[in-house]
Coordinates of C-alpha atoms and ligand atoms in Angstrom, one line a residue:
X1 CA 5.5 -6.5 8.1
X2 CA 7.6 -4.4 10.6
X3 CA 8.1 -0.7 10.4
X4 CA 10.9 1.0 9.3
X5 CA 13.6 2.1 11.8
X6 CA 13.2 5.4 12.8
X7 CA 16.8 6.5 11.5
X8 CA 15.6 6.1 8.1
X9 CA 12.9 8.7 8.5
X10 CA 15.1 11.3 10.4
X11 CA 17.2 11.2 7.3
X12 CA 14.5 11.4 4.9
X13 CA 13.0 14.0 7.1
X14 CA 15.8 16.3 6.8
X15 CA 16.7 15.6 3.1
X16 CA 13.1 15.9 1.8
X17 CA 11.9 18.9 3.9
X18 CA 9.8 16.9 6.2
X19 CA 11.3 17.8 9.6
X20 CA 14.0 20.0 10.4
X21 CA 16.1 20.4 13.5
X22 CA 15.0 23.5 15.4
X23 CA 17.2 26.8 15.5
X24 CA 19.9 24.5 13.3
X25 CA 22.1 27.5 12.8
X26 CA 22.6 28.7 15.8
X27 CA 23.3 24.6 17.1
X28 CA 19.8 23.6 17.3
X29 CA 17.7 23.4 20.5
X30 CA 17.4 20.1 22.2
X31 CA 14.7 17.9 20.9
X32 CA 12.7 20.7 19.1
X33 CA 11.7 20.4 15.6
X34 CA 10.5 22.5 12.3
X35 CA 8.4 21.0 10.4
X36 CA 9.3 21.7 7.0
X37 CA 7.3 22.7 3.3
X38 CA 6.2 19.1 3.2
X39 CA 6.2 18.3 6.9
X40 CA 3.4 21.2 7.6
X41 CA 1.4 20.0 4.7
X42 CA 1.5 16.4 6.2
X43 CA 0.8 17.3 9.5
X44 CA -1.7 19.5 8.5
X45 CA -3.5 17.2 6.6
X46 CA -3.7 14.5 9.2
X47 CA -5.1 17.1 11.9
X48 CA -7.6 17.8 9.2
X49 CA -8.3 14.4 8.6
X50 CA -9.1 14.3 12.5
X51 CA -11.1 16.8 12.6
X52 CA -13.7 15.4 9.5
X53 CA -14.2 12.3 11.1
X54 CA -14.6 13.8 14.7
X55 CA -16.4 17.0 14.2
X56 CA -17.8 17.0 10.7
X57 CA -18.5 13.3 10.3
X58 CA -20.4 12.8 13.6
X59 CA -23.3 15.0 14.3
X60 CA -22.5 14.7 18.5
X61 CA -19.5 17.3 18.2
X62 CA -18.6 20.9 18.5
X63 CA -15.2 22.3 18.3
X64 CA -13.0 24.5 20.4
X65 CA -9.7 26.4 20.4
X66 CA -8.9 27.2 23.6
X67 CA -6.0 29.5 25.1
X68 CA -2.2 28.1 25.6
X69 CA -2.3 30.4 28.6
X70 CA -5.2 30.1 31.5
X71 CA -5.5 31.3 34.7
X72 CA -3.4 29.4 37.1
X73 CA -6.3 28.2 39.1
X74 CA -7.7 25.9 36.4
X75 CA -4.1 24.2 37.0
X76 CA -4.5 23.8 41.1
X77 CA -8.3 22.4 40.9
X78 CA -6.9 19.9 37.9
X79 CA -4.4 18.9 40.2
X80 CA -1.7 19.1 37.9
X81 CA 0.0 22.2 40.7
X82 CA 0.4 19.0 42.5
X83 CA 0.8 15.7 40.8
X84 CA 2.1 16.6 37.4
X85 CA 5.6 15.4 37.6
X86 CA 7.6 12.6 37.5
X87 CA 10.1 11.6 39.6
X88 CA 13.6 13.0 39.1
X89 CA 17.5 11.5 40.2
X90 CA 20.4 14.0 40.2
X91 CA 23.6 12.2 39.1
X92 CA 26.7 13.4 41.7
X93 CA 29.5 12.1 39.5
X94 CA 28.2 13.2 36.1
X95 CA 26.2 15.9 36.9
X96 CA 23.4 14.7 35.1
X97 CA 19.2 14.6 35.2
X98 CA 17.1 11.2 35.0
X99 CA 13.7 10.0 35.1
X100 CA 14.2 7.6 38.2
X101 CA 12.1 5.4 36.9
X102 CA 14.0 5.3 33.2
X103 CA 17.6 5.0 34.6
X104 CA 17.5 1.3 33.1
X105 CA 17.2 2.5 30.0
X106 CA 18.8 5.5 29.8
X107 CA 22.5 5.5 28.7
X108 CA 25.4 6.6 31.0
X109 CA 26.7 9.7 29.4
X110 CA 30.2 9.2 31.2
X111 CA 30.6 5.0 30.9
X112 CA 30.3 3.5 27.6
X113 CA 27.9 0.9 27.2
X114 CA 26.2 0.8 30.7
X115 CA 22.8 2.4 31.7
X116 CA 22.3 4.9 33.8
X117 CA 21.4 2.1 36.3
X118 CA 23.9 -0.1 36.2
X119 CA 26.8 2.4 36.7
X120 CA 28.6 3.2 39.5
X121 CA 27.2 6.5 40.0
X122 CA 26.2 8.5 42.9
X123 CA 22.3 9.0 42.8
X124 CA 20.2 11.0 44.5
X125 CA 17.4 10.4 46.2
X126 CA 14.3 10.3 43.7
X127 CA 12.4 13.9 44.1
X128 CA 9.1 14.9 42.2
X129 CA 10.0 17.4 39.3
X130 CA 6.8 19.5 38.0
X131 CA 6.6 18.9 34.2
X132 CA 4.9 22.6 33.5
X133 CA 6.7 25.6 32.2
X134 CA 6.4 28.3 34.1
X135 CA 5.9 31.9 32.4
X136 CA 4.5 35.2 34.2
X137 CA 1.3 37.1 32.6
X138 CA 2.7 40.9 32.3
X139 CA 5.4 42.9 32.8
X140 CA 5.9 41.8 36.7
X141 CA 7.7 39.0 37.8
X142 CA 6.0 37.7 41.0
X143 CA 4.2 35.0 41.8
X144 CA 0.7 36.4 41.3
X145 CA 1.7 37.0 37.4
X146 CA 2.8 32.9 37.3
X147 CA 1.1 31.3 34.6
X148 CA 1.7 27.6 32.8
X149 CA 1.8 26.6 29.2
X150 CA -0.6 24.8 29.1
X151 CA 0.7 20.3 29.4
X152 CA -3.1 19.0 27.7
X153 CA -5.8 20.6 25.9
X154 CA -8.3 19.1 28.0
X155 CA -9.0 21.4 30.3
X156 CA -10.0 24.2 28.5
X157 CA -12.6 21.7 27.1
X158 CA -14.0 21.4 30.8
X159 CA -13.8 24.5 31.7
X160 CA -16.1 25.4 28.9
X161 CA -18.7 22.4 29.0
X162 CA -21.3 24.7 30.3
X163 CA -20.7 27.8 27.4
X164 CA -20.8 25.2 24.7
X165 CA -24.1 23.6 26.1
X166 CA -25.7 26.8 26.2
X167 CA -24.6 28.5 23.3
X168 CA -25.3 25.3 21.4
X169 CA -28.2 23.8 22.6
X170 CA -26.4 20.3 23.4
X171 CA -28.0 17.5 25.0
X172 CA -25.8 14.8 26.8
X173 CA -23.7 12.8 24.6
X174 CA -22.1 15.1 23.4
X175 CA -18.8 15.8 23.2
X176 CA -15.9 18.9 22.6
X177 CA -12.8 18.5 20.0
X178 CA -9.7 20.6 20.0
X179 CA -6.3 20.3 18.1
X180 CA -3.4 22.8 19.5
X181 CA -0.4 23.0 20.6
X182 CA 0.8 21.7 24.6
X183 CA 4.3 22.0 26.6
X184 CA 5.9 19.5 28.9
X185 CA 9.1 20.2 30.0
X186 CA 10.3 16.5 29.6
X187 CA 13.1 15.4 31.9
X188 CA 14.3 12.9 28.9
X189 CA 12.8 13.9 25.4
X190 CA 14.2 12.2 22.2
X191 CA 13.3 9.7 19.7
X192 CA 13.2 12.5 17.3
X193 CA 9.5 13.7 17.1
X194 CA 8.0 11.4 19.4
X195 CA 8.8 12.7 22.5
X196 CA 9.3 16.6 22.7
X197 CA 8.9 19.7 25.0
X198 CA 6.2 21.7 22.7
X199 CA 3.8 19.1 20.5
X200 CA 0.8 18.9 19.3
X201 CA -2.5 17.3 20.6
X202 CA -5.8 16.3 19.2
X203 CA -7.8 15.8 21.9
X204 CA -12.3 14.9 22.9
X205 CA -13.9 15.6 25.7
X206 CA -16.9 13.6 25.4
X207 CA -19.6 14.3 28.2
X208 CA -22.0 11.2 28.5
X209 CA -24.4 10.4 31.1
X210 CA -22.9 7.7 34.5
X211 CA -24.2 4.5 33.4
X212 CA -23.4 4.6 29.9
X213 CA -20.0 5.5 30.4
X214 CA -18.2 2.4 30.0
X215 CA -20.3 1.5 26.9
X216 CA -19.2 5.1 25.3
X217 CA -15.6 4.0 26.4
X218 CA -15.8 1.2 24.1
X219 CA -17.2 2.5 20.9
X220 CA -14.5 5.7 21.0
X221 CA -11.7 2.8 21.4
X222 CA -13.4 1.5 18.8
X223 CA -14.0 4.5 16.4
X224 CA -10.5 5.8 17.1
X225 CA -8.4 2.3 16.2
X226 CA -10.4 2.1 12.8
X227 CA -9.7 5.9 12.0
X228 CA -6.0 4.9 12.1
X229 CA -6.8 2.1 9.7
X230 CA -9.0 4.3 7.5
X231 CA -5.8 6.7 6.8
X232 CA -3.6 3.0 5.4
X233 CA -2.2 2.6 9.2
X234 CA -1.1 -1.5 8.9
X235 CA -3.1 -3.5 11.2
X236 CA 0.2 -5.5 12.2
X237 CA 1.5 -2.4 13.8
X238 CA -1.0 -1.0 16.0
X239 CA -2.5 -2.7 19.1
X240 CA -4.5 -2.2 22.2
X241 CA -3.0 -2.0 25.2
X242 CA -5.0 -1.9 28.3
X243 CA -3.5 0.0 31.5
X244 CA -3.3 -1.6 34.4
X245 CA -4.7 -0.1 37.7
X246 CA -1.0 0.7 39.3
X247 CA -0.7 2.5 35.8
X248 CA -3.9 4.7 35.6
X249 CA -3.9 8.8 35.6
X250 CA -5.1 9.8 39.2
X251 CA -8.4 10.8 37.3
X252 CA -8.9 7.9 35.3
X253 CA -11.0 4.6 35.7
X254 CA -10.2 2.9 33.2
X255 CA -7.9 4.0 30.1
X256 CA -7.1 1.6 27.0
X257 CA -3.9 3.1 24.6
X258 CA -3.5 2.6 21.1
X259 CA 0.0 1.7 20.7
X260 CA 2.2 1.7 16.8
X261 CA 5.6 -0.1 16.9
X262 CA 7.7 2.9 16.8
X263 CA 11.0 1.1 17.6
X264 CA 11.0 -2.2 15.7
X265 CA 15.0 -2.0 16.0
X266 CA 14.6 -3.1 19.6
X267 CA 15.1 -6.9 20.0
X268 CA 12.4 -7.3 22.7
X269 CA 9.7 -7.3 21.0
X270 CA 7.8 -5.5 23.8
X271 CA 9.7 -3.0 23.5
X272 CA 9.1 -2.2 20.1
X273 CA 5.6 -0.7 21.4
X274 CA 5.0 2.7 22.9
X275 CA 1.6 5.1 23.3
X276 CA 0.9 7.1 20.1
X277 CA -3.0 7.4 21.6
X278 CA -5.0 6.9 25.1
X279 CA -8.3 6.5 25.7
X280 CA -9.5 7.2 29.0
X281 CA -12.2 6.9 31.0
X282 CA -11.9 10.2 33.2
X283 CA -15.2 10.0 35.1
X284 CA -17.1 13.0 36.6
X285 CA -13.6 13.9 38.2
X286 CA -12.8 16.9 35.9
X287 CA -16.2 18.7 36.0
X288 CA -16.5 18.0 39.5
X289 CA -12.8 19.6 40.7
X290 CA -14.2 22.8 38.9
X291 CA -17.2 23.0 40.0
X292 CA -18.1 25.9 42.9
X293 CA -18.3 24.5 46.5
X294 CA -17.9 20.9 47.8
X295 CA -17.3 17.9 45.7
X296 CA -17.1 14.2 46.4
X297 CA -14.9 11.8 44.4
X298 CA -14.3 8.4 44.9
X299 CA -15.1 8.7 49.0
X300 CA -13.0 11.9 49.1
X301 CA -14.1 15.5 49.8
X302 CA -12.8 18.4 47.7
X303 CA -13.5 22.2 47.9
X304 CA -13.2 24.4 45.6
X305 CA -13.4 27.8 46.8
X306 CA -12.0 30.0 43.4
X307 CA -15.1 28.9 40.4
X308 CA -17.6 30.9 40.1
X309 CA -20.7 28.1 38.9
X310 CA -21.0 24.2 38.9
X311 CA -20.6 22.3 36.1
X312 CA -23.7 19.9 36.1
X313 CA -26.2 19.4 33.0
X314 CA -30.2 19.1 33.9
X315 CA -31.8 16.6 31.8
X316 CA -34.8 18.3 30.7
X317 CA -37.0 14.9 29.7
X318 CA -35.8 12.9 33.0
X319 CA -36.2 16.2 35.1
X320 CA -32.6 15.1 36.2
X321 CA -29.7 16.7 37.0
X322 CA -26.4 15.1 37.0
X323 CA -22.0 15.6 36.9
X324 CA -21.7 13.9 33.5
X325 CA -18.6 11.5 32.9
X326 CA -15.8 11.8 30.5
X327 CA -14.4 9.7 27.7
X328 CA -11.1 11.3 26.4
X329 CA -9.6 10.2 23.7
X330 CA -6.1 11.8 23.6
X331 CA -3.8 11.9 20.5
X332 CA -0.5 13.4 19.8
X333 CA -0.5 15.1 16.3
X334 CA 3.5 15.2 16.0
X335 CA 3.2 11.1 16.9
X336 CA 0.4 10.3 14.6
X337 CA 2.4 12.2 11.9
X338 CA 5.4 10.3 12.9
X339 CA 3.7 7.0 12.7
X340 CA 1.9 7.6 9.4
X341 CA 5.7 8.7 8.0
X342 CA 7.2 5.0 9.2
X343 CA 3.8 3.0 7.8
X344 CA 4.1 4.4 4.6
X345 CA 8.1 3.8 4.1
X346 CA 9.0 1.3 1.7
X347 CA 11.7 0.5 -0.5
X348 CA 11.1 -1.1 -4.1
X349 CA 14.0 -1.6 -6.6
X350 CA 13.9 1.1 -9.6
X351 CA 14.8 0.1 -13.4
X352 CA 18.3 0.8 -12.8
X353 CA 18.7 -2.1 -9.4
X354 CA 19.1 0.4 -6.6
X355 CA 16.5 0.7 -3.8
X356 CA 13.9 3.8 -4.6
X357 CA 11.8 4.9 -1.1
X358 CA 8.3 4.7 -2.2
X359 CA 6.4 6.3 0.7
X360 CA 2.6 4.8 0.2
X361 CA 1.3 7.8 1.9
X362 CA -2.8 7.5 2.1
X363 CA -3.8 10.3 -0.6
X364 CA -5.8 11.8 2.1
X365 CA -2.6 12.4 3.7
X366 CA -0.2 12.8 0.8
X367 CA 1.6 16.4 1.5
X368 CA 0.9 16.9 -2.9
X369 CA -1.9 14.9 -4.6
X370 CA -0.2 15.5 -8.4
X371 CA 3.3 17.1 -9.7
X372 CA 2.7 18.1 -13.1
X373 CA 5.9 17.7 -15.4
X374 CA 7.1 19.1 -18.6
X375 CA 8.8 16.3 -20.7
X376 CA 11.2 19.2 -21.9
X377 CA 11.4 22.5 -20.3
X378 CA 12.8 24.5 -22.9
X379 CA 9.4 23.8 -25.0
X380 CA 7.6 27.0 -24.5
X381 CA 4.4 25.3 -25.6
X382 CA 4.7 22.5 -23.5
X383 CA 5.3 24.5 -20.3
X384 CA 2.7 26.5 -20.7
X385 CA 0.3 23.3 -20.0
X386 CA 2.0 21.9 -17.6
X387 CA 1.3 25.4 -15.9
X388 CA -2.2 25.4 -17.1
X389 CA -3.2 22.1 -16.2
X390 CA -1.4 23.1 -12.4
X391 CA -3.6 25.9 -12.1
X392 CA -6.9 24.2 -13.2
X393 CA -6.2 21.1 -10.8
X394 CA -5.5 23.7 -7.6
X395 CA -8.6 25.5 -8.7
X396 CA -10.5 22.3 -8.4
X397 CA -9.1 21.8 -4.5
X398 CA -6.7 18.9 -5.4
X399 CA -3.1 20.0 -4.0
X400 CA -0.6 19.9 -7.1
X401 CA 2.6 21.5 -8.0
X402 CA 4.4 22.3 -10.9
X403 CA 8.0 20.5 -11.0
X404 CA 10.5 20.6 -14.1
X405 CA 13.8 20.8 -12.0
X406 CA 15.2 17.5 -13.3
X407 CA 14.9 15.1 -16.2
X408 CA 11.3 13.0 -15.9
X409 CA 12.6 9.7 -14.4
X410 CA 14.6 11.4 -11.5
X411 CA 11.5 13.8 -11.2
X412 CA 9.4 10.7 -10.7
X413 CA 12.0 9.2 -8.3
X414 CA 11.7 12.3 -5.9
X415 CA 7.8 12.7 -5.8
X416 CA 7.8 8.8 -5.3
X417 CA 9.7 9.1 -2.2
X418 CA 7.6 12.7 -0.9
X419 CA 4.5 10.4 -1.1
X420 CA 3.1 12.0 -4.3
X421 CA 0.3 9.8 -5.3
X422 CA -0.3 11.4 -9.2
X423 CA 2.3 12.4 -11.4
X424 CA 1.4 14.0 -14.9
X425 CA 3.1 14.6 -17.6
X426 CA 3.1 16.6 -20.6
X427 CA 4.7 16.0 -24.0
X428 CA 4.7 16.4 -28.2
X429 CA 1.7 14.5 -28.1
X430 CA -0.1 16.7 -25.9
X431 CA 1.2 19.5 -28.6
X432 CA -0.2 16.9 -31.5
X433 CA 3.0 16.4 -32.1
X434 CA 3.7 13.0 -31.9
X435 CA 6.2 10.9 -33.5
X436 CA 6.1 10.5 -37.4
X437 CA 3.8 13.7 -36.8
X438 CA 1.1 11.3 -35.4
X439 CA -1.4 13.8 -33.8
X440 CA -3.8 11.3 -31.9
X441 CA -2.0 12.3 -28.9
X442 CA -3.3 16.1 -28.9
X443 CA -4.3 17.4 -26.0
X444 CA -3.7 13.9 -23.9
X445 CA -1.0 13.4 -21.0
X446 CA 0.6 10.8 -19.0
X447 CA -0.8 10.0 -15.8
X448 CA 1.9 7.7 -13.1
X449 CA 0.3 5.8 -10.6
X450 CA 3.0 6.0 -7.6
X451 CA 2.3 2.9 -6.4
X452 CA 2.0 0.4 -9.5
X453 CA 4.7 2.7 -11.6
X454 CA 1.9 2.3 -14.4
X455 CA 1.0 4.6 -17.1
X456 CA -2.0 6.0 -18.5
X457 CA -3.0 8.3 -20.8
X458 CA -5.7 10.8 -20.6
X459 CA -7.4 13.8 -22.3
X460 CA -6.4 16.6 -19.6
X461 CA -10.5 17.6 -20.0
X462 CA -10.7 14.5 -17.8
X463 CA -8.1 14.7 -15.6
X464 CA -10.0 17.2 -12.6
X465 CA -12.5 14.6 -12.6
X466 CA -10.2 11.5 -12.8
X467 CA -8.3 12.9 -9.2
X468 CA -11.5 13.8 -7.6
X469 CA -12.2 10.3 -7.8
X470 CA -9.4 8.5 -7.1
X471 CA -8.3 10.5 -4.4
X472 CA -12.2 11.4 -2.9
Ligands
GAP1 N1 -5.4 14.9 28.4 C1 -4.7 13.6 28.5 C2 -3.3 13.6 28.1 O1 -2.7 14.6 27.9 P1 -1.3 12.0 27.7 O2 -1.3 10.5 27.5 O3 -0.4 12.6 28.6 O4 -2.8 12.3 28.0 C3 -1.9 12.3 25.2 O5 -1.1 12.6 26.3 C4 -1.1 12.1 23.9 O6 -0.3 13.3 23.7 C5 -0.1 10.9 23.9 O7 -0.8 9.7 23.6 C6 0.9 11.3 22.9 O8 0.5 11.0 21.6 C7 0.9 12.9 23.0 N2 2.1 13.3 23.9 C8 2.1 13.3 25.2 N3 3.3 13.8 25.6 C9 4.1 14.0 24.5 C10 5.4 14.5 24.2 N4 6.2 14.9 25.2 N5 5.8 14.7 23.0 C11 5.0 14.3 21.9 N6 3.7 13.9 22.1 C12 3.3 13.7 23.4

């Protein structure tokens, strides 16, 4: 089954409170985005989710939250002063900015219907065009105060190998996880979330000895495609896709992306594809640039005359010391987000024959685990359990609101279609009074199952430990 097309979840975005466009008022801000009341609960949960499986799950993990801003030197030794950038064409007619190597895909913005390739335009040659925003540290405005936002969070994971292995006791493997925020200034951002200027990365460091690097490089492709699957990602729209040597970072021996079909609109097939993960294979290259003194990578010499120690790890048993290598598995939060939003969209046809979104959100993921309802509002009693039963479910840890600003079937409709995986409800026969003043009911509610539309009913003394089952 294919994904949905991407319009579909730019409108539901913005009508549900998922995503909004950024600075809307004032005429937006190109390609930046708010995430909305449900949007930061969504994301949030999915970093969350991230972080269980790679810090808390394993036991060969530490965390970090690193700066945005570092000093400018980390940038020059990481070589992203001088290779970060891609390659830029100025357009003499128009006036406008391309990626040289997109200009086949990019539309003309002055002739209809032709890319940016095919028109007759004036091109420049192709010059490089440094992706990092610049910024200055203090009140001064020279170049001594330049500083970057940060493009990856990697590097403050390298640049702090040697104060988590001391402060920590590590042994090689082990490796450093961050989540946090990154800026490239993109020369063509768009597809709504996926490609942006500020985002969101949830990136590992893993430090493992030479030798056993490519064997680490498989299990972390391994552990990360089966996380996505874990979470209700469809197997039929994720795949592997191994780089080829003409596409590999400068750093990188070997780098294997996970890759969602974010644009199944797209009548090549191919083309339907792009990266929502890499994982790379960054060798001893990282350590070694910031390491103190003269380094040797790949039969090249480098000096590095600014650090102030070299970042090596003595094996203690082997009486060994070493550069360790680097598996890095990189993942964009705002993609991942995006892709869990088009993998859970579907359509079903309500009671009435129209189409109803159903988004099959993983409950994991689910922005609210259970909207508790009030069959009539104007039932003092009856609101006054709903509330109840609202509070005593949050107490418990499970995410749940309290919603009576509609009749129950369009109430049902709209938590259907924000993911909501519970919806409960409460009536006359939770009052004991039922019809025919049948009291069997008493203290019972309805409990909606968003995916199967079916309905139970439960004693509410039940219910915390009903949802911390189903949704555990
Ligand atoms: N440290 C390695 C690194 O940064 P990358 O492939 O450039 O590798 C990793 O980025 C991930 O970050 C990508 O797979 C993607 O999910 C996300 N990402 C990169 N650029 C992005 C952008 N402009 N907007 C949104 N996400 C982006």
């Amino acid at each position: 089954m294919s994904t949905v097309d991407m319009a579909k979840i730019v409108s539901l975005s913005k009508r549900r409170g998922f995503v909004f466009p950024s600075s809307e008022v004032y005429g937006g801000l190109g390609s930046t985005w708010d995430y909305g009341p449900l949007g930061v609960e969504l994301k949030n949960n999915v970093k969350r989710a991230w972080w269980r499986a790679n810090v808390y799950d394993r036991d060969d993990m530490e965390g970090l939250d690193g700066a945005i801003l570092m000093n400018r030197l980390v940038w020059k030794y990481s070589g992203h002063e001088a290779t970060f950038s891609d390659p830029l064409v100025d357009c003499r007619e128009c006036k406008g900015r391309f990626r040289a190597d997109k200009t086949g895909e990019i539309d003309c913005p002055k002739h209809k219907n032709r890319k940016v390739a095919g028109c007759s335009a004036n091109l420049t040659e192709p010059r490089a065009f440094n992706l990092m925003f610049k910024t200055n540290v203090g009140p001064v405005e020279e170049d001594a105060a330049l500083a970057y936002l940060r493009p990856e969070t990697a590097q403050s994971m390298f640049v702090n190998f040697q104060n988590v292995v001391n402060t920590r006791w590590r042994k090689i493997p082990f490796g450093i996880a961050q989540v946090g925020k990154a800026f490239r200034n993109e020369i063509v951002p768009g597809n709504f979330t996926f490609r942006t200027r500020e985002f969101e990365q949830m990136e590992i460091e893993f430090f493992c000895k030479p030798g056993t690097d490519d064997d680490w490089h498989k299990q972390w492709i391994e552990s990360r495609y089966n996380w996505y699957l874990s979470l209700g990602m469809r197997a039929e729209n994720i795949r592997h896709y191994v780089q080829q040597s003409d596409e590999l970072a400068h750093y990188a021996k070997a780098c294997t992306d996970l890759q969602y079909r974010f644009f199944p609109e797209r009548e090549d097939e191919e083309k339907q594809w792009d990266e929502l993960e890499g994982i790379a294979n960054r060798t001893d290259f990282d350590l070694k640039m910031h390491s103190k003194g003269k380094s040797e990578h790949n039969g090249v010499e480098y000096v590095n005359e600014h650090a102030t120690e070299r970042l090596t790890y003595f094996d203690q048993e082997a009486k060994e010391r070493y550069v360790p290598y680097v598996i890095e598995p990189s993942a964009g939060a705002d993609r991942a987000t995006l892709a869990f939003l088009m993998d859970a969209y579907s359509e079903k046809l309500g009671k009435d024959g129209d189409a109803r979104v159903v988004l099959r959100l993983h409950p994991h993921l689910a922005p609210i685990k259970v909207a508790v309802m009030p069959l009539a509002r104007n039932k003092p009693a009856i609101v006054e359990v709903a509330h109840k039963i609202k509070q005593d479910l949050q107490k418990s840890g499970i995410r749940a609101v309290y919603d009576d600003t509609g009749a129950i079937g369009r109430l049902y409709a709209r938590q259907d279609e924000i993911g909501t995986p519970y919806c409960v409800t409460v009536d006359y026969d939770t009052l004991g009074e039922g019809k025919d003043g049948d009291a069997s009911g008493k203290d019972t509610v309805t409990v909606r199952d968003r995916d199967t539309w079916e309905q139970i009913r439960l004693p509410i003394e039940g219910l915390k430990a009903y949802f911390l089952e189903k949704l555990s």
